[in-house]
PDB file of C-alpha atoms in Angstrom:
ATOM      1  CA  UNK U   1     100.532  50.080 182.609  1.00  0.00           C
ATOM      2  CA  UNK U   2      98.059  52.913 183.235  1.00  0.00           C
ATOM      3  CA  UNK U   3      99.763  55.878 185.022  1.00  0.00           C
ATOM      4  CA  UNK U   4      97.393  57.579 187.294  1.00  0.00           C
ATOM      5  CA  UNK U   5      98.394  61.140 188.169  1.00  0.00           C
ATOM      6  CA  UNK U   6      97.154  63.235 190.880  1.00  0.00           C
ATOM      7  CA  UNK U   7      97.233  66.840 191.484  1.00  0.00           C
ATOM      8  CA  UNK U   8      97.917  68.854 193.767  1.00  0.00           C
ATOM      9  CA  UNK U   9     100.409  66.881 195.535  1.00  0.00           C
ATOM     10  CA  UNK U  10      99.603  68.984 198.701  1.00  0.00           C
ATOM     11  CA  UNK U  11      96.169  70.846 199.345  1.00  0.00           C
ATOM     12  CA  UNK U  12      96.031  73.389 202.142  1.00  0.00           C
ATOM     13  CA  UNK U  13      92.380  74.116 203.291  1.00  0.00           C
ATOM     14  CA  UNK U  14      90.923  75.588 206.007  1.00  0.00           C
ATOM     15  CA  UNK U  15      88.316  73.687 208.337  1.00  0.00           C
ATOM     16  CA  UNK U  16      84.707  74.207 206.730  1.00  0.00           C
ATOM     17  CA  UNK U  17      86.087  74.783 203.049  1.00  0.00           C
ATOM     18  CA  UNK U  18      85.734  73.078 200.307  1.00  0.00           C
ATOM     19  CA  UNK U  19      88.540  70.869 198.690  1.00  0.00           C
ATOM     20  CA  UNK U  20      88.736  69.371 195.198  1.00  0.00           C
ATOM     21  CA  UNK U  21      91.425  66.827 194.151  1.00  0.00           C
ATOM     22  CA  UNK U  22      92.079  65.667 190.620  1.00  0.00           C
ATOM     23  CA  UNK U  23      93.302  62.292 189.263  1.00  0.00           C
ATOM     24  CA  UNK U  24      94.259  61.739 185.605  1.00  0.00           C
ATOM     25  CA  UNK U  25      94.239  58.163 183.998  1.00  0.00           C
ATOM     26  CA  UNK U  26      96.754  57.784 180.991  1.00  0.00           C
ATOM     27  CA  UNK U  27      94.058  56.003 179.049  1.00  0.00           C
ATOM     28  CA  UNK U  28      90.336  55.432 179.620  1.00  0.00           C
ATOM     29  CA  UNK U  29      89.553  53.538 182.647  1.00  0.00           C
ATOM     30  CA  UNK U  30      85.947  54.005 182.338  1.00  0.00           C
ATOM     31  CA  UNK U  31      84.292  54.509 185.744  1.00  0.00           C
ATOM     32  CA  UNK U  32      86.401  51.982 187.214  1.00  0.00           C
ATOM     33  CA  UNK U  33      88.119  54.368 189.658  1.00  0.00           C
ATOM     34  CA  UNK U  34      88.343  54.258 193.006  1.00  0.00           C
ATOM     35  CA  UNK U  35      89.313  56.661 196.151  1.00  0.00           C
ATOM     36  CA  UNK U  36      91.016  55.905 199.383  1.00  0.00           C
ATOM     37  CA  UNK U  37      91.826  57.766 202.445  1.00  0.00           C
ATOM     38  CA  UNK U  38      94.853  57.083 204.554  1.00  0.00           C
ATOM     39  CA  UNK U  39      95.680  58.637 207.693  1.00  0.00           C
ATOM     40  CA  UNK U  40      99.221  58.523 209.464  1.00  0.00           C
ATOM     41  CA  UNK U  41      99.651  54.933 210.784  1.00  0.00           C
ATOM     42  CA  UNK U  42      96.676  53.799 209.509  1.00  0.00           C
ATOM     43  CA  UNK U  43      95.687  51.389 206.595  1.00  0.00           C
ATOM     44  CA  UNK U  44      93.910  52.971 203.552  1.00  0.00           C
ATOM     45  CA  UNK U  45      90.170  53.173 203.815  1.00  0.00           C
ATOM     46  CA  UNK U  46      87.704  52.975 200.825  1.00  0.00           C
ATOM     47  CA  UNK U  47      85.897  56.046 200.267  1.00  0.00           C
ATOM     48  CA  UNK U  48      84.554  55.963 196.664  1.00  0.00           C
ATOM     49  CA  UNK U  49      84.164  53.308 194.211  1.00  0.00           C
ATOM     50  CA  UNK U  50      82.774  53.219 190.595  1.00  0.00           C
ATOM     51  CA  UNK U  51      83.995  56.863 190.371  1.00  0.00           C
ATOM     52  CA  UNK U  52      80.879  58.201 192.054  1.00  0.00           C
ATOM     53  CA  UNK U  53      79.550  55.730 194.640  1.00  0.00           C
ATOM     54  CA  UNK U  54      80.485  56.187 198.727  1.00  0.00           C
ATOM     55  CA  UNK U  55      81.388  53.360 200.330  1.00  0.00           C
ATOM     56  CA  UNK U  56      79.341  52.068 203.283  1.00  0.00           C
ATOM     57  CA  UNK U  57      79.407  54.598 206.269  1.00  0.00           C
ATOM     58  CA  UNK U  58      81.316  57.348 203.955  1.00  0.00           C
ATOM     59  CA  UNK U  59      80.025  60.706 205.076  1.00  0.00           C
ATOM     60  CA  UNK U  60      77.793  62.450 202.286  1.00  0.00           C
ATOM     61  CA  UNK U  61      80.177  65.881 202.226  1.00  0.00           C
ATOM     62  CA  UNK U  62      82.470  63.090 200.296  1.00  0.00           C
ATOM     63  CA  UNK U  63      81.693  62.935 196.610  1.00  0.00           C
ATOM     64  CA  UNK U  64      83.485  61.721 193.567  1.00  0.00           C
ATOM     65  CA  UNK U  65      82.749  62.403 189.821  1.00  0.00           C
ATOM     66  CA  UNK U  66      84.420  61.791 186.139  1.00  0.00           C
ATOM     67  CA  UNK U  67      84.527  59.054 183.927  1.00  0.00           C
ATOM     68  CA  UNK U  68      87.469  57.883 181.050  1.00  0.00           C
ATOM     69  CA  UNK U  69      90.502  59.943 182.006  1.00  0.00           C
ATOM     70  CA  UNK U  70      89.551  62.544 184.439  1.00  0.00           C
ATOM     71  CA  UNK U  71      88.125  62.121 187.835  1.00  0.00           C
ATOM     72  CA  UNK U  72      87.518  64.478 190.944  1.00  0.00           C
ATOM     73  CA  UNK U  73      87.049  63.693 194.630  1.00  0.00           C
ATOM     74  CA  UNK U  74      85.360  66.387 196.436  1.00  0.00           C
ATOM     75  CA  UNK U  75      85.046  67.404 200.384  1.00  0.00           C
ATOM     76  CA  UNK U  76      82.366  69.860 200.739  1.00  0.00           C
ATOM     77  CA  UNK U  77      83.338  71.149 204.049  1.00  0.00           C
ATOM     78  CA  UNK U  78      86.338  69.867 205.491  1.00  0.00           C
ATOM     79  CA  UNK U  79      86.189  68.315 208.958  1.00  0.00           C
ATOM     80  CA  UNK U  80      89.363  67.893 211.223  1.00  0.00           C
ATOM     81  CA  UNK U  81      89.040  64.068 210.666  1.00  0.00           C
ATOM     82  CA  UNK U  82      89.434  64.682 207.074  1.00  0.00           C
ATOM     83  CA  UNK U  83      92.849  65.840 206.999  1.00  0.00           C
ATOM     84  CA  UNK U  84      94.919  62.737 205.160  1.00  0.00           C
ATOM     85  CA  UNK U  85      96.350  61.583 201.990  1.00  0.00           C
ATOM     86  CA  UNK U  86      93.825  60.470 199.582  1.00  0.00           C
ATOM     87  CA  UNK U  87      94.935  57.959 196.565  1.00  0.00           C
ATOM     88  CA  UNK U  88      93.089  57.452 193.276  1.00  0.00           C
ATOM     89  CA  UNK U  89      93.402  53.919 191.703  1.00  0.00           C
ATOM     90  CA  UNK U  90      91.876  52.444 188.509  1.00  0.00           C
ATOM     91  CA  UNK U  91      90.874  48.810 188.630  1.00  0.00           C
ATOM     92  CA  UNK U  92      90.036  48.462 184.946  1.00  0.00           C
ATOM     93  CA  UNK U  93      93.253  47.030 183.570  1.00  0.00           C
ATOM     94  CA  UNK U  94      95.971  45.088 185.036  1.00  0.00           C
ATOM     95  CA  UNK U  95      98.152  45.870 186.717  1.00  0.00           C
ATOM     96  CA  UNK U  96      95.875  47.891 189.148  1.00  0.00           C
ATOM     97  CA  UNK U  97      97.638  51.341 189.740  1.00  0.00           C
ATOM     98  CA  UNK U  98      97.300  54.129 192.199  1.00  0.00           C
ATOM     99  CA  UNK U  99      97.874  57.633 191.891  1.00  0.00           C
ATOM    100  CA  UNK U 100     100.806  59.031 193.965  1.00  0.00           C
ATOM    101  CA  UNK U 101      98.601  60.588 196.641  1.00  0.00           C
ATOM    102  CA  UNK U 102      97.301  64.322 197.443  1.00  0.00           C
ATOM    103  CA  UNK U 103      98.076  65.180 201.084  1.00  0.00           C
ATOM    104  CA  UNK U 104      95.197  67.627 202.532  1.00  0.00           C
ATOM    105  CA  UNK U 105      96.714  69.407 205.117  1.00  0.00           C
ATOM    106  CA  UNK U 106      95.316  72.171 207.682  1.00  0.00           C
ATOM    107  CA  UNK U 107      95.730  75.928 206.247  1.00  0.00           C
TER     108      UNK U 107
ATOM    109  CA  UNK T   1      83.205  42.239 211.121  1.00  0.00           C
ATOM    110  CA  UNK T   2      85.653  41.642 208.275  1.00  0.00           C
ATOM    111  CA  UNK T   3      89.183  41.352 209.631  1.00  0.00           C
ATOM    112  CA  UNK T   4      92.516  40.766 207.967  1.00  0.00           C
ATOM    113  CA  UNK T   5      95.503  40.256 210.155  1.00  0.00           C
ATOM    114  CA  UNK T   6      99.035  40.309 208.584  1.00  0.00           C
ATOM    115  CA  UNK T   7     102.219  38.870 209.966  1.00  0.00           C
ATOM    116  CA  UNK T   8     105.735  37.493 209.193  1.00  0.00           C
ATOM    117  CA  UNK T   9     107.115  40.935 208.478  1.00  0.00           C
ATOM    118  CA  UNK T  10     110.527  41.682 210.103  1.00  0.00           C
ATOM    119  CA  UNK T  11     114.085  42.358 209.237  1.00  0.00           C
ATOM    120  CA  UNK T  12     116.051  40.289 206.665  1.00  0.00           C
ATOM    121  CA  UNK T  13     119.198  40.495 204.746  1.00  0.00           C
ATOM    122  CA  UNK T  14     119.512  41.552 201.105  1.00  0.00           C
ATOM    123  CA  UNK T  15     118.966  38.195 199.169  1.00  0.00           C
ATOM    124  CA  UNK T  16     116.901  36.476 202.033  1.00  0.00           C
ATOM    125  CA  UNK T  17     113.618  35.458 202.220  1.00  0.00           C
ATOM    126  CA  UNK T  18     110.176  35.785 204.282  1.00  0.00           C
ATOM    127  CA  UNK T  19     106.868  34.455 204.399  1.00  0.00           C
ATOM    128  CA  UNK T  20     104.030  37.054 205.001  1.00  0.00           C
ATOM    129  CA  UNK T  21     100.565  35.532 206.331  1.00  0.00           C
ATOM    130  CA  UNK T  22      97.288  36.889 206.448  1.00  0.00           C
ATOM    131  CA  UNK T  23      94.583  35.384 208.432  1.00  0.00           C
ATOM    132  CA  UNK T  24      91.237  36.419 207.279  1.00  0.00           C
ATOM    133  CA  UNK T  25      87.818  36.415 209.303  1.00  0.00           C
ATOM    134  CA  UNK T  26      84.184  37.641 209.269  1.00  0.00           C
ATOM    135  CA  UNK T  27      83.367  36.471 205.430  1.00  0.00           C
ATOM    136  CA  UNK T  28      83.647  33.562 203.226  1.00  0.00           C
ATOM    137  CA  UNK T  29      87.246  33.490 202.457  1.00  0.00           C
ATOM    138  CA  UNK T  30      87.022  31.270 199.568  1.00  0.00           C
ATOM    139  CA  UNK T  31      84.623  33.254 197.684  1.00  0.00           C
ATOM    140  CA  UNK T  32      86.919  36.155 197.350  1.00  0.00           C
ATOM    141  CA  UNK T  33      90.104  37.236 195.559  1.00  0.00           C
ATOM    142  CA  UNK T  34      92.866  38.522 197.519  1.00  0.00           C
ATOM    143  CA  UNK T  35      95.514  40.917 196.892  1.00  0.00           C
ATOM    144  CA  UNK T  36      99.079  42.082 198.383  1.00  0.00           C
ATOM    145  CA  UNK T  37      99.684  45.846 198.187  1.00  0.00           C
ATOM    146  CA  UNK T  38     102.824  47.658 199.415  1.00  0.00           C
ATOM    147  CA  UNK T  39     103.843  50.847 200.612  1.00  0.00           C
ATOM    148  CA  UNK T  40     107.506  51.772 200.699  1.00  0.00           C
ATOM    149  CA  UNK T  41     108.254  54.299 203.583  1.00  0.00           C
ATOM    150  CA  UNK T  42     106.902  57.507 203.155  1.00  0.00           C
ATOM    151  CA  UNK T  43     105.779  56.663 199.477  1.00  0.00           C
ATOM    152  CA  UNK T  44     102.460  55.555 197.726  1.00  0.00           C
ATOM    153  CA  UNK T  45     100.714  52.199 197.340  1.00  0.00           C
ATOM    154  CA  UNK T  46     101.804  49.709 194.956  1.00  0.00           C
ATOM    155  CA  UNK T  47     100.249  46.601 193.819  1.00  0.00           C
ATOM    156  CA  UNK T  48     102.073  43.384 194.277  1.00  0.00           C
ATOM    157  CA  UNK T  49     100.259  40.220 193.605  1.00  0.00           C
ATOM    158  CA  UNK T  50      96.695  38.591 193.433  1.00  0.00           C
ATOM    159  CA  UNK T  51      95.258  35.386 193.490  1.00  0.00           C
ATOM    160  CA  UNK T  52      91.702  34.252 192.643  1.00  0.00           C
ATOM    161  CA  UNK T  53      88.824  33.153 195.038  1.00  0.00           C
ATOM    162  CA  UNK T  54      89.847  29.720 193.877  1.00  0.00           C
ATOM    163  CA  UNK T  55      93.432  29.955 193.574  1.00  0.00           C
ATOM    164  CA  UNK T  56      93.684  29.248 189.866  1.00  0.00           C
ATOM    165  CA  UNK T  57      94.498  32.965 188.691  1.00  0.00           C
ATOM    166  CA  UNK T  58      97.443  34.495 189.986  1.00  0.00           C
ATOM    167  CA  UNK T  59      99.280  37.705 188.927  1.00  0.00           C
ATOM    168  CA  UNK T  60     102.266  39.471 189.890  1.00  0.00           C
ATOM    169  CA  UNK T  61     103.759  43.025 189.592  1.00  0.00           C
ATOM    170  CA  UNK T  62     106.802  43.001 187.246  1.00  0.00           C
ATOM    171  CA  UNK T  63     108.946  44.098 189.982  1.00  0.00           C
ATOM    172  CA  UNK T  64     108.360  40.893 192.128  1.00  0.00           C
ATOM    173  CA  UNK T  65     107.938  38.285 189.351  1.00  0.00           C
ATOM    174  CA  UNK T  66     109.996  35.294 189.733  1.00  0.00           C
ATOM    175  CA  UNK T  67     110.873  35.853 193.082  1.00  0.00           C
ATOM    176  CA  UNK T  68     107.592  36.190 194.894  1.00  0.00           C
ATOM    177  CA  UNK T  69     104.959  33.469 195.443  1.00  0.00           C
ATOM    178  CA  UNK T  70     101.255  34.006 196.417  1.00  0.00           C
ATOM    179  CA  UNK T  71      99.003  31.400 197.757  1.00  0.00           C
ATOM    180  CA  UNK T  72      95.917  30.427 199.956  1.00  0.00           C
ATOM    181  CA  UNK T  73      94.920  27.935 202.307  1.00  0.00           C
ATOM    182  CA  UNK T  74      90.928  27.760 202.490  1.00  0.00           C
ATOM    183  CA  UNK T  75      90.989  25.401 205.413  1.00  0.00           C
ATOM    184  CA  UNK T  76      92.910  27.899 207.269  1.00  0.00           C
ATOM    185  CA  UNK T  77      91.458  31.238 205.969  1.00  0.00           C
ATOM    186  CA  UNK T  78      94.846  32.360 205.156  1.00  0.00           C
ATOM    187  CA  UNK T  79      96.686  34.081 202.360  1.00  0.00           C
ATOM    188  CA  UNK T  80     100.448  34.115 202.273  1.00  0.00           C
ATOM    189  CA  UNK T  81     103.331  35.803 200.237  1.00  0.00           C
ATOM    190  CA  UNK T  82     106.623  33.878 200.134  1.00  0.00           C
ATOM    191  CA  UNK T  83     108.956  36.468 199.312  1.00  0.00           C
ATOM    192  CA  UNK T  84     112.638  35.497 198.026  1.00  0.00           C
ATOM    193  CA  UNK T  85     115.589  37.420 196.900  1.00  0.00           C
ATOM    194  CA  UNK T  86     114.788  40.500 198.756  1.00  0.00           C
ATOM    195  CA  UNK T  87     116.212  43.645 197.746  1.00  0.00           C
ATOM    196  CA  UNK T  88     116.245  47.176 199.565  1.00  0.00           C
ATOM    197  CA  UNK T  89     113.368  48.521 197.069  1.00  0.00           C
ATOM    198  CA  UNK T  90     111.133  45.588 198.576  1.00  0.00           C
ATOM    199  CA  UNK T  91     111.158  47.521 202.313  1.00  0.00           C
ATOM    200  CA  UNK T  92     108.012  48.592 203.382  1.00  0.00           C
ATOM    201  CA  UNK T  93     104.470  47.896 204.724  1.00  0.00           C
ATOM    202  CA  UNK T  94     102.620  44.864 203.427  1.00  0.00           C
ATOM    203  CA  UNK T  95      98.721  44.935 203.256  1.00  0.00           C
ATOM    204  CA  UNK T  96      96.427  42.046 202.749  1.00  0.00           C
ATOM    205  CA  UNK T  97      93.427  43.241 200.701  1.00  0.00           C
ATOM    206  CA  UNK T  98      90.186  41.908 199.914  1.00  0.00           C
ATOM    207  CA  UNK T  99      88.969  42.191 196.375  1.00  0.00           C
ATOM    208  CA  UNK T 100      85.185  43.254 196.167  1.00  0.00           C
ATOM    209  CA  UNK T 101      83.102  41.646 193.835  1.00  0.00           C
ATOM    210  CA  UNK T 102      83.041  44.937 191.737  1.00  0.00           C
ATOM    211  CA  UNK T 103      86.916  44.737 191.535  1.00  0.00           C
ATOM    212  CA  UNK T 104      87.876  47.527 193.979  1.00  0.00           C
ATOM    213  CA  UNK T 105      89.599  46.839 197.244  1.00  0.00           C
ATOM    214  CA  UNK T 106      87.152  47.155 200.106  1.00  0.00           C
ATOM    215  CA  UNK T 107      88.901  45.890 202.960  1.00  0.00           C
ATOM    216  CA  UNK T 108      92.508  46.295 204.124  1.00  0.00           C
ATOM    217  CA  UNK T 109      94.495  44.910 206.811  1.00  0.00           C
ATOM    218  CA  UNK T 110      96.769  46.995 209.103  1.00  0.00           C
ATOM    219  CA  UNK T 111     100.040  45.847 207.412  1.00  0.00           C
ATOM    220  CA  UNK T 112     103.110  44.234 208.082  1.00  0.00           C
ATOM    221  CA  UNK T 113     106.392  45.696 208.046  1.00  0.00           C
ATOM    222  CA  UNK T 114     109.090  44.209 205.863  1.00  0.00           C
ATOM    223  CA  UNK T 115     112.757  45.916 206.418  1.00  0.00           C
ATOM    224  CA  UNK T 116     115.389  44.528 204.240  1.00  0.00           C
ATOM    225  CA  UNK T 117     118.961  45.656 205.509  1.00  0.00           C
ATOM    226  CA  UNK T 118     122.198  44.265 206.224  1.00  0.00           C
TER     227      UNK T 118
END
């Protein structure tokens, strides 16, 4: 099973600042990596797939990069609605596995 | 608009059974593989089980293998998860999820809560 490790566990960011979230896979997943956003009391929502492609309706301030084992989600200028938990997920191998999540909180 | 609506969760005793349902609408259900993903209270996301569009390819996480059964009824646009021999560690929110043609999860239901307690 591929282990996905996200860092940091919690990221404290001010409104308007840049946030950088990391995700590492225990073995290569090529670019078969997705990012999801989950707000309290809500289901996860797809943000990024193919490591760098924004899903429909996702603002341009969200960007993804990386391949192989190292991936990054960047939020260029944090808005109030961006404070949430973010999960990465690999879909290269079975079983599909998720990182433990990074909580982006208000500084 | 794609919609996935889960139901069937509730309180069950350890060792008991429960059947979850997920009614799909807004897309051609028979064209898509479907998955169940769960989330323990305050924890992260965990893949549970999946079924191919035609229902022939079925997979389970090791943690539920032999206890859970996934199925689908194309005529009712409904996905099921039959859960048996339930344990405390099975407790959580169960999401019905659509697998896109490119293999990531593109739509999620709102989830149904399973509580395992005596």
